[in-house]
CSV table of C-alpha atoms in Angstrom, one decimal:
chain,number,residue,atom,x,y,z
A,23,MET,CA,0.0,0.0,0.0
A,24,ARG,CA,1.4,3.4,-1.0
A,25,VAL,CA,0.2,6.4,1.0
A,26,LEU,CA,0.8,10.1,0.5
A,27,GLY,CA,0.7,12.0,3.7
A,28,VAL,CA,0.1,15.8,3.9
A,29,ASP,CA,1.0,18.1,6.8
A,30,PRO,CA,-1.0,21.0,5.7
A,31,GLY,CA,0.3,24.6,5.8
A,32,LEU,CA,-0.1,27.6,3.7
A,33,THR,CA,3.5,28.8,3.8
A,34,ARG,CA,5.1,25.3,4.2
A,35,CYS,CA,3.1,22.2,3.3
A,36,GLY,CA,4.9,18.9,4.0
A,37,VAL,CA,4.3,15.9,1.7
A,38,GLY,CA,5.6,12.4,2.4
A,39,VAL,CA,5.1,9.2,0.4
A,40,VAL,CA,5.7,5.8,1.9
A,41,GLU,CA,5.0,2.2,1.0
A,42,GLY,CA,4.3,-0.7,3.3
A,43,VAL,CA,1.9,-3.1,5.0
A,44,PRO,CA,0.5,-3.0,8.6
A,45,GLY,CA,3.0,-4.0,11.3
A,46,ARG,CA,6.1,-4.0,9.2
A,47,PRO,CA,8.6,-1.2,8.5
A,48,CYS,CA,7.6,1.1,5.7
A,49,THR,CA,9.8,2.2,2.8
A,50,LEU,CA,10.4,5.8,1.9
A,51,VAL,CA,9.3,6.8,-1.6
A,52,ALA,CA,9.8,10.5,-1.5
A,53,TYR,CA,9.2,13.6,0.5
A,54,TYR,CA,8.7,17.3,-0.3
A,55,VAL,CA,7.8,20.6,1.2
A,56,VAL,CA,5.6,22.8,-1.0
A,57,TYR,CA,6.3,26.5,-0.2
A,58,THR,CA,4.1,29.5,-1.1
A,59,ASP,CA,5.1,33.1,-0.8
A,60,PRO,CA,3.4,34.9,2.1
A,61,ALA,CA,3.7,38.1,0.0
A,62,ASP,CA,1.5,36.6,-2.7
A,63,GLU,CA,-2.3,36.9,-2.6
A,64,LEU,CA,-4.3,34.0,-1.1
A,65,PRO,CA,-5.8,32.8,-4.4
A,66,LEU,CA,-2.4,32.5,-6.0
A,67,ARG,CA,-1.1,30.6,-2.9
A,68,LEU,CA,-4.0,28.2,-2.9
A,69,LEU,CA,-3.6,27.7,-6.6
A,70,HIS,CA,0.1,26.9,-6.3
A,71,LEU,CA,-0.6,24.5,-3.5
A,72,ASP,CA,-3.4,22.8,-5.4
A,73,ARG,CA,-1.3,22.3,-8.5
A,74,SER,CA,1.7,21.0,-6.6
A,75,LEU,CA,-0.4,18.5,-4.6
A,76,THR,CA,-2.3,17.4,-7.7
A,77,ASP,CA,1.0,16.9,-9.5
A,78,LEU,CA,2.5,14.9,-6.7
A,79,VAL,CA,-0.6,12.7,-6.5
A,80,ALA,CA,-0.4,12.1,-10.2
A,81,GLU,CA,3.3,11.3,-10.1
A,82,HIS,CA,3.3,8.9,-7.2
A,83,ARG,CA,-0.2,7.3,-7.7
A,84,PRO,CA,-0.8,6.5,-4.0
A,85,ASP,CA,-3.6,4.2,-2.9
A,86,ALA,CA,-4.7,6.6,-0.3
A,87,VAL,CA,-4.1,10.1,1.1
A,88,ALA,CA,-3.7,11.0,4.8
A,89,VAL,CA,-4.1,14.6,5.9
A,90,GLU,CA,-3.5,16.0,9.4
A,91,ARG,CA,-6.7,17.3,11.0
A,92,VAL,CA,-6.6,20.9,11.9
A,93,PHE,CA,-8.0,22.2,15.2
A,94,SER,CA,-9.0,25.7,16.2
A,95,GLN,CA,-6.7,25.3,19.2
A,96,HIS,CA,-3.7,25.7,16.8
A,97,ASN,CA,-1.8,28.9,16.5
A,98,VAL,CA,-4.7,31.5,16.0
A,99,ARG,CA,-2.6,33.7,13.7
A,100,THR,CA,-2.0,30.9,11.2
A,101,VAL,CA,-5.0,28.6,11.8
A,102,MET,CA,-7.2,30.0,9.0
A,103,GLY,CA,-4.4,29.5,6.4
A,104,THR,CA,-3.7,26.0,7.7
A,105,ALA,CA,-7.4,25.1,7.5
A,106,GLN,CA,-7.7,26.4,4.0
A,107,ALA,CA,-4.5,24.5,3.0
A,108,SER,CA,-6.0,21.4,4.6
A,109,GLY,CA,-9.2,21.8,2.6
A,110,VAL,CA,-7.1,22.1,-0.6
A,111,ALA,CA,-5.1,19.0,0.3
A,112,VAL,CA,-8.2,16.9,1.1
A,113,LEU,CA,-9.8,18.1,-2.2
A,114,ALA,CA,-6.7,17.2,-4.2
A,115,GLY,CA,-6.9,13.6,-3.0
A,116,ALA,CA,-10.7,13.4,-3.5
A,117,ARG,CA,-10.5,14.9,-7.0
A,118,ALA,CA,-8.1,12.1,-7.9
A,119,GLY,CA,-10.7,9.6,-6.8
A,120,LEU,CA,-8.6,8.5,-3.8
A,121,PRO,CA,-9.8,7.7,-0.2
A,122,VAL,CA,-8.7,10.6,2.0
A,123,THR,CA,-8.4,10.1,5.8
A,124,THR,CA,-7.7,12.7,8.4
A,125,TYR,CA,-5.8,12.0,11.6
A,126,THR,CA,-5.3,14.2,14.7
A,127,PRO,CA,-1.7,15.0,15.7
A,128,SER,CA,-2.2,12.7,18.8
A,129,GLU,CA,-3.3,9.8,16.7
A,130,VAL,CA,-0.2,10.1,14.5
A,131,LYS,CA,2.1,10.5,17.5
A,132,ALA,CA,0.6,7.5,19.2
A,133,ALA,CA,0.9,5.4,16.0
A,134,VAL,CA,4.5,6.3,15.4
A,135,THR,CA,6.0,6.7,18.9
A,136,GLY,CA,3.5,4.9,21.1
A,137,SER,CA,2.7,8.2,22.9
A,138,GLY,CA,0.1,10.8,21.9
A,139,GLN,CA,2.3,13.4,23.8
A,140,ALA,CA,5.5,12.9,21.9
A,141,ASP,CA,7.4,16.0,21.0
A,142,LYS,CA,8.7,17.1,17.5
A,143,LYS,CA,12.2,15.8,18.1
A,144,GLN,CA,11.0,12.4,19.2
A,145,MET,CA,8.7,12.2,16.2
A,146,THR,CA,11.6,13.0,13.8
A,147,THR,CA,13.8,10.4,15.5
A,148,MET,CA,11.1,7.7,15.1
A,149,VAL,CA,10.4,8.6,11.5
A,150,THR,CA,14.1,8.4,10.7
A,151,ARG,CA,14.4,5.0,12.5
A,152,LEU,CA,11.2,3.5,11.1
A,153,LEU,CA,12.1,4.4,7.5
A,154,ARG,CA,15.8,3.4,8.1
A,155,LEU,CA,17.1,6.7,6.8
A,156,ALA,CA,20.7,7.7,7.2
A,157,GLU,CA,19.6,11.2,8.3
A,158,PRO,CA,16.5,12.9,9.6
A,159,PRO,CA,14.2,14.3,6.9
A,160,LYS,CA,14.4,18.1,6.8
A,161,PRO,CA,12.6,20.3,7.3
A,162,ALA,CA,10.3,19.0,10.0
A,163,ASP,CA,7.2,19.5,8.0
A,164,ALA,CA,8.4,16.6,5.8
A,165,ALA,CA,8.9,14.4,8.8
A,166,ASP,CA,5.3,15.1,10.0
A,167,ALA,CA,3.9,14.2,6.6
A,168,LEU,CA,5.9,11.0,6.5
A,169,ALA,CA,4.6,10.1,10.0
A,170,LEU,CA,1.0,10.7,8.8
A,171,ALA,CA,1.7,8.3,5.9
A,172,ILE,CA,3.2,5.6,8.2
A,173,CYS,CA,0.3,6.0,10.6
A,174,HIS,CA,-2.2,5.4,7.7
A,175,VAL,CA,-0.3,2.3,6.4
A,176,TRP,CA,-0.1,0.8,9.9
A,177,ARG,CA,-3.8,1.4,10.6
A,178,GLY,CA,-4.4,-0.3,7.2
A,179,GLY,CA,-7.2,2.1,6.3
A,180,THR,CA,-9.1,0.7,9.3
A,181,ARG,CA,-10.2,4.1,10.3
A,182,SER,CA,-11.9,5.0,7.0
A,183,LYS,CA,-13.7,1.6,7.0
A,184,LEU,CA,-14.9,2.2,10.5
A,185,ALA,CA,-16.0,5.7,9.6
A,186,ALA,CA,-17.8,4.5,6.6
A,187,ALA,CA,-19.6,1.8,8.7
A,188,ALA,CA,-20.6,4.5,11.2
A,189,ASP,CA,-21.9,6.7,8.5
A,190,GLN,CA,-23.9,3.8,7.0
A,191,ALA,CA,-25.4,3.1,10.4
A,192,ARG,CA,-26.2,6.7,11.0
A,193,ARG,CA,-27.9,7.1,7.7
A,194,GLY,CA,-29.8,3.8,8.2
A,195,GLY,CA,-30.9,5.3,11.5
A,196,ALA,CA,-32.0,8.5,10.0
A,197,ARG,CA,-34.1,6.7,7.4
A,198,ARG,CA,-36.1,4.8,9.8
B,10,MET,CA,-19.1,43.9,-14.5
B,11,ARG,CA,-20.5,40.5,-13.4
B,12,VAL,CA,-19.5,39.3,-9.9
B,13,LEU,CA,-20.0,35.9,-8.2
B,14,GLY,CA,-20.1,36.2,-4.4
B,15,VAL,CA,-19.6,33.3,-2.1
B,16,ASP,CA,-20.6,33.1,1.6
B,17,PRO,CA,-18.5,30.1,2.5
B,18,GLY,CA,-19.9,27.3,4.6
B,19,LEU,CA,-19.5,23.5,4.6
B,20,THR,CA,-23.1,22.6,5.3
B,21,ARG,CA,-24.6,25.7,3.5
B,22,CYS,CA,-22.6,27.7,1.1
B,23,GLY,CA,-24.3,30.8,-0.4
B,24,VAL,CA,-23.6,31.9,-3.9
B,25,GLY,CA,-24.9,35.1,-5.5
B,26,VAL,CA,-24.4,36.5,-9.0
B,27,VAL,CA,-25.0,40.2,-9.8
B,28,GLU,CA,-24.2,42.6,-12.6
B,29,GLY,CA,-23.5,46.3,-12.3
B,30,VAL,CA,-21.2,49.3,-12.2
B,31,PRO,CA,-19.9,51.2,-9.2
B,32,GLY,CA,-22.4,53.7,-7.7
B,33,ARG,CA,-25.5,52.4,-9.5
B,34,PRO,CA,-28.0,49.7,-8.5
B,35,CYS,CA,-26.9,46.2,-9.4
B,36,THR,CA,-29.0,43.6,-11.3
B,37,LEU,CA,-29.7,40.1,-9.9
B,38,VAL,CA,-28.5,37.3,-12.1
B,39,ALA,CA,-29.0,34.3,-9.9
B,40,TYR,CA,-28.5,32.9,-6.4
B,41,TYR,CA,-28.1,29.5,-4.9
B,42,VAL,CA,-27.2,27.7,-1.7
B,43,VAL,CA,-25.0,24.7,-2.1
B,44,TYR,CA,-25.7,22.1,0.6
B,45,THR,CA,-23.5,19.2,1.7
B,46,ASP,CA,-24.6,16.5,4.0
B,47,PRO,CA,-23.0,16.6,7.5
B,48,ALA,CA,-23.3,12.8,7.6
B,49,ASP,CA,-20.9,12.5,4.6
B,50,GLU,CA,-17.2,12.3,5.0
B,51,LEU,CA,-15.2,15.6,4.6
B,52,PRO,CA,-13.5,14.6,1.3
B,53,LEU,CA,-16.9,14.0,-0.3
B,54,ARG,CA,-18.3,17.2,1.0
B,55,LEU,CA,-15.4,19.3,-0.2
B,56,LEU,CA,-15.6,17.5,-3.6
B,57,HIS,CA,-19.3,18.3,-3.9
B,58,LEU,CA,-18.7,21.9,-3.0
B,59,ASP,CA,-15.8,22.2,-5.5
B,60,ARG,CA,-17.8,20.7,-8.3
B,61,SER,CA,-20.9,22.9,-7.6
B,62,LEU,CA,-18.8,26.1,-7.4
B,63,THR,CA,-16.8,25.2,-10.5
B,64,ASP,CA,-20.0,24.5,-12.4
B,65,LEU,CA,-21.6,27.8,-11.3
B,66,VAL,CA,-18.5,29.8,-12.3
B,67,ALA,CA,-18.5,28.1,-15.7
B,68,GLU,CA,-22.2,28.7,-16.1
B,69,HIS,CA,-22.3,32.4,-15.2
B,70,ARG,CA,-18.8,33.4,-16.5
B,71,PRO,CA,-18.3,36.2,-13.9
B,72,ASP,CA,-15.5,38.8,-14.3
B,73,ALA,CA,-14.5,38.3,-10.7
B,74,VAL,CA,-15.2,36.3,-7.5
B,75,ALA,CA,-15.7,37.8,-4.0
B,76,VAL,CA,-15.4,35.5,-1.0
B,77,GLU,CA,-16.1,36.3,2.7
B,78,ARG,CA,-13.0,36.3,4.7
B,79,VAL,CA,-13.1,33.9,7.7
B,80,PHE,CA,-11.9,34.7,11.1
B,81,SER,CA,-11.0,32.5,14.0
B,82,GLN,CA,-13.4,34.5,16.1
B,83,HIS,CA,-16.3,32.8,14.3
B,84,ASN,CA,-18.2,30.0,15.9
B,85,VAL,CA,-15.4,27.6,17.0
B,86,ARG,CA,-17.4,24.5,16.4
B,87,THR,CA,-17.9,25.2,12.7
B,88,VAL,CA,-14.9,27.5,11.9
B,89,MET,CA,-12.6,24.8,10.6
B,90,GLY,CA,-15.3,23.6,8.1
B,91,THR,CA,-16.0,27.2,7.1
B,92,ALA,CA,-12.3,27.9,6.5
B,93,GLN,CA,-11.9,24.8,4.4
B,94,ALA,CA,-15.0,25.7,2.4
B,95,SER,CA,-13.6,29.2,1.9
B,96,GLY,CA,-10.3,27.7,0.7
B,97,VAL,CA,-12.2,25.6,-1.8
B,98,ALA,CA,-14.2,28.7,-3.0
B,99,VAL,CA,-11.1,30.8,-3.4
B,100,LEU,CA,-9.5,28.0,-5.3
B,101,ALA,CA,-12.5,27.5,-7.6
B,102,GLY,CA,-12.3,31.1,-8.7
B,103,ALA,CA,-8.5,31.0,-9.1
B,104,ARG,CA,-8.6,27.8,-11.1
B,105,ALA,CA,-11.0,29.5,-13.5
B,106,GLY,CA,-8.3,32.2,-14.0
B,107,LEU,CA,-10.5,34.8,-12.3
B,108,PRO,CA,-9.5,37.6,-9.8
B,109,VAL,CA,-10.6,36.5,-6.4
B,110,THR,CA,-11.0,39.1,-3.6
B,111,THR,CA,-11.9,38.5,0.0
B,112,TYR,CA,-13.9,40.9,2.2
B,113,THR,CA,-14.5,40.9,5.9
B,114,PRO,CA,-18.1,40.9,7.1
B,115,SER,CA,-17.7,44.5,8.3
B,116,GLU,CA,-16.5,45.7,4.9
B,117,VAL,CA,-19.5,44.0,3.2
B,118,LYS,CA,-22.0,45.5,5.8
B,119,ALA,CA,-20.5,49.0,5.4
B,120,ALA,CA,-20.6,48.8,1.6
B,121,VAL,CA,-24.3,47.7,1.5
B,122,THR,CA,-25.9,49.3,4.6
B,123,GLY,CA,-23.4,52.2,5.4
B,124,SER,CA,-22.7,50.6,8.8
B,125,GLY,CA,-20.2,47.9,9.6
B,126,GLN,CA,-22.4,46.9,12.6
B,127,ALA,CA,-25.5,46.1,10.6
B,128,ASP,CA,-27.4,43.0,11.7
B,129,LYS,CA,-28.6,40.1,9.4
B,130,LYS,CA,-32.1,41.5,9.0
B,131,GLN,CA,-30.9,44.9,8.0
B,132,MET,CA,-28.5,43.3,5.5
B,133,THR,CA,-31.3,41.2,3.9
B,134,THR,CA,-33.6,44.3,3.7
B,135,MET,CA,-30.9,46.3,1.9
B,136,VAL,CA,-30.0,43.5,-0.5
B,137,THR,CA,-33.7,43.1,-1.4
B,138,ARG,CA,-34.0,46.9,-1.9
B,139,LEU,CA,-30.7,47.3,-3.8
B,140,LEU,CA,-31.5,44.5,-6.2
B,141,ARG,CA,-35.2,45.7,-6.4
B,142,LEU,CA,-36.5,42.2,-5.6
B,143,ALA,CA,-40.2,41.5,-4.8
B,144,GLU,CA,-39.2,39.3,-1.9
B,145,PRO,CA,-36.1,38.9,0.3
B,146,PRO,CA,-33.8,36.1,-1.0
B,147,LYS,CA,-34.0,33.0,1.0
B,148,PRO,CA,-32.2,31.4,2.8
B,149,ALA,CA,-30.1,34.2,4.4
B,150,ASP,CA,-26.8,32.6,3.1
B,151,ALA,CA,-27.9,33.6,-0.4
B,152,ALA,CA,-28.5,37.2,0.8
B,153,ASP,CA,-25.0,37.4,2.3
B,154,ALA,CA,-23.5,36.1,-0.9
B,155,LEU,CA,-25.4,38.7,-3.0
B,156,ALA,CA,-24.2,41.4,-0.6
B,157,LEU,CA,-20.6,40.3,-1.2
B,158,ALA,CA,-21.1,40.5,-4.9
B,159,ILE,CA,-22.7,44.0,-4.7
B,160,CYS,CA,-19.8,45.1,-2.4
B,161,HIS,CA,-17.3,44.0,-5.0
B,162,VAL,CA,-19.1,45.7,-7.9
B,163,TRP,CA,-19.3,49.0,-5.9
B,164,ARG,CA,-15.7,48.9,-4.9
B,165,GLY,CA,-15.0,48.3,-8.6
B,166,GLY,CA,-12.2,45.9,-7.9
B,167,THR,CA,-10.3,48.7,-6.2
B,168,ARG,CA,-9.3,46.6,-3.3
B,169,SER,CA,-7.5,44.0,-5.3
B,170,LYS,CA,-5.7,46.7,-7.3
B,171,LEU,CA,-4.6,48.3,-4.0
B,172,ALA,CA,-3.6,45.0,-2.6
B,173,ALA,CA,-1.6,44.2,-5.8
B,174,ALA,CA,0.2,47.6,-5.6
B,175,ALA,CA,1.0,46.9,-1.9
B,176,ASP,CA,2.3,43.5,-2.8
B,177,GLN,CA,4.4,45.1,-5.6
B,178,ALA,CA,5.8,47.7,-3.2
B,179,ARG,CA,6.5,45.0,-0.5
B,180,ARG,CA,8.4,42.8,-3.0
B,181,GLY,CA,10.3,45.7,-4.3
B,182,GLY,CA,11.3,46.4,-0.7
B,183,ALA,CA,12.3,42.9,-0.1
B,184,ARG,CA,14.5,42.8,-3.1
B,185,ARG,CA,16.6,45.8,-2.1
């Protein structure tokens, strides 16, 4: 299973592609950081992000896309841009016809380090070790995107199946 | 000048199209509310919103798109969805090669009612009067989208020219 993970951001958007199966070490395919210029207007920045992500999805043909879920508790100054970037990332996967799953930072940390409270340094260390890289991926946005992709591989898409089942049940309930 | 205004929302997204020139009454072209099902998964909802907005832009061929700017002071429970919807709306305009301008709610209120503090009822009344409609547009999301479009016509795209000039100056400054 090949997964493309996205750590959404308007100024720096991390993208990491890994391959693997649940419970075994994953293999690194590639990682990137998409930058947009804060001096540019919003439409241009979202357009650049959309094209970059769409191109990377087309190039790597992942089986699934995993995107970090954004919370309003994040940095208030940047949270709107991050949320808009995450919308663009989710849409890029959906437009390619791929299943897109969102994970909270705690879910990713727990999957990769065993603790939902892990700090950035610990995350980078684990991603480097799990992918058997000679050096930590840089910048950190790329490490977070790789962690998201690993998290999704290891959970084997379970989450989206569960969510689909829950949706199904909810709709069934609403119909009655 | 034909403007398509968007009042972004994930569950209800208002779209209003008007035609006019600065300082004169605008003419209503059409208005819509795009609904997405809260029971559906986020990727599906963003995809539906993207397709609907892209179709409406293609159908009405506006000269510009105006989108309400989202703040983190909005309702915290829904603000992330609203921000993601606004990202999708801005992107839909940009992907069609159109200039996209964002306005704060106060800017729109001031343009349409003369007061940045106007309430929803006053806004709807003014939109109905300004477009010489027999009845207020319903639901209110459509009225807000029409107000955004009127605001942009009356400001004659001034804002984006100013913003472009400011960007230009800022970049010139950064290069020195």
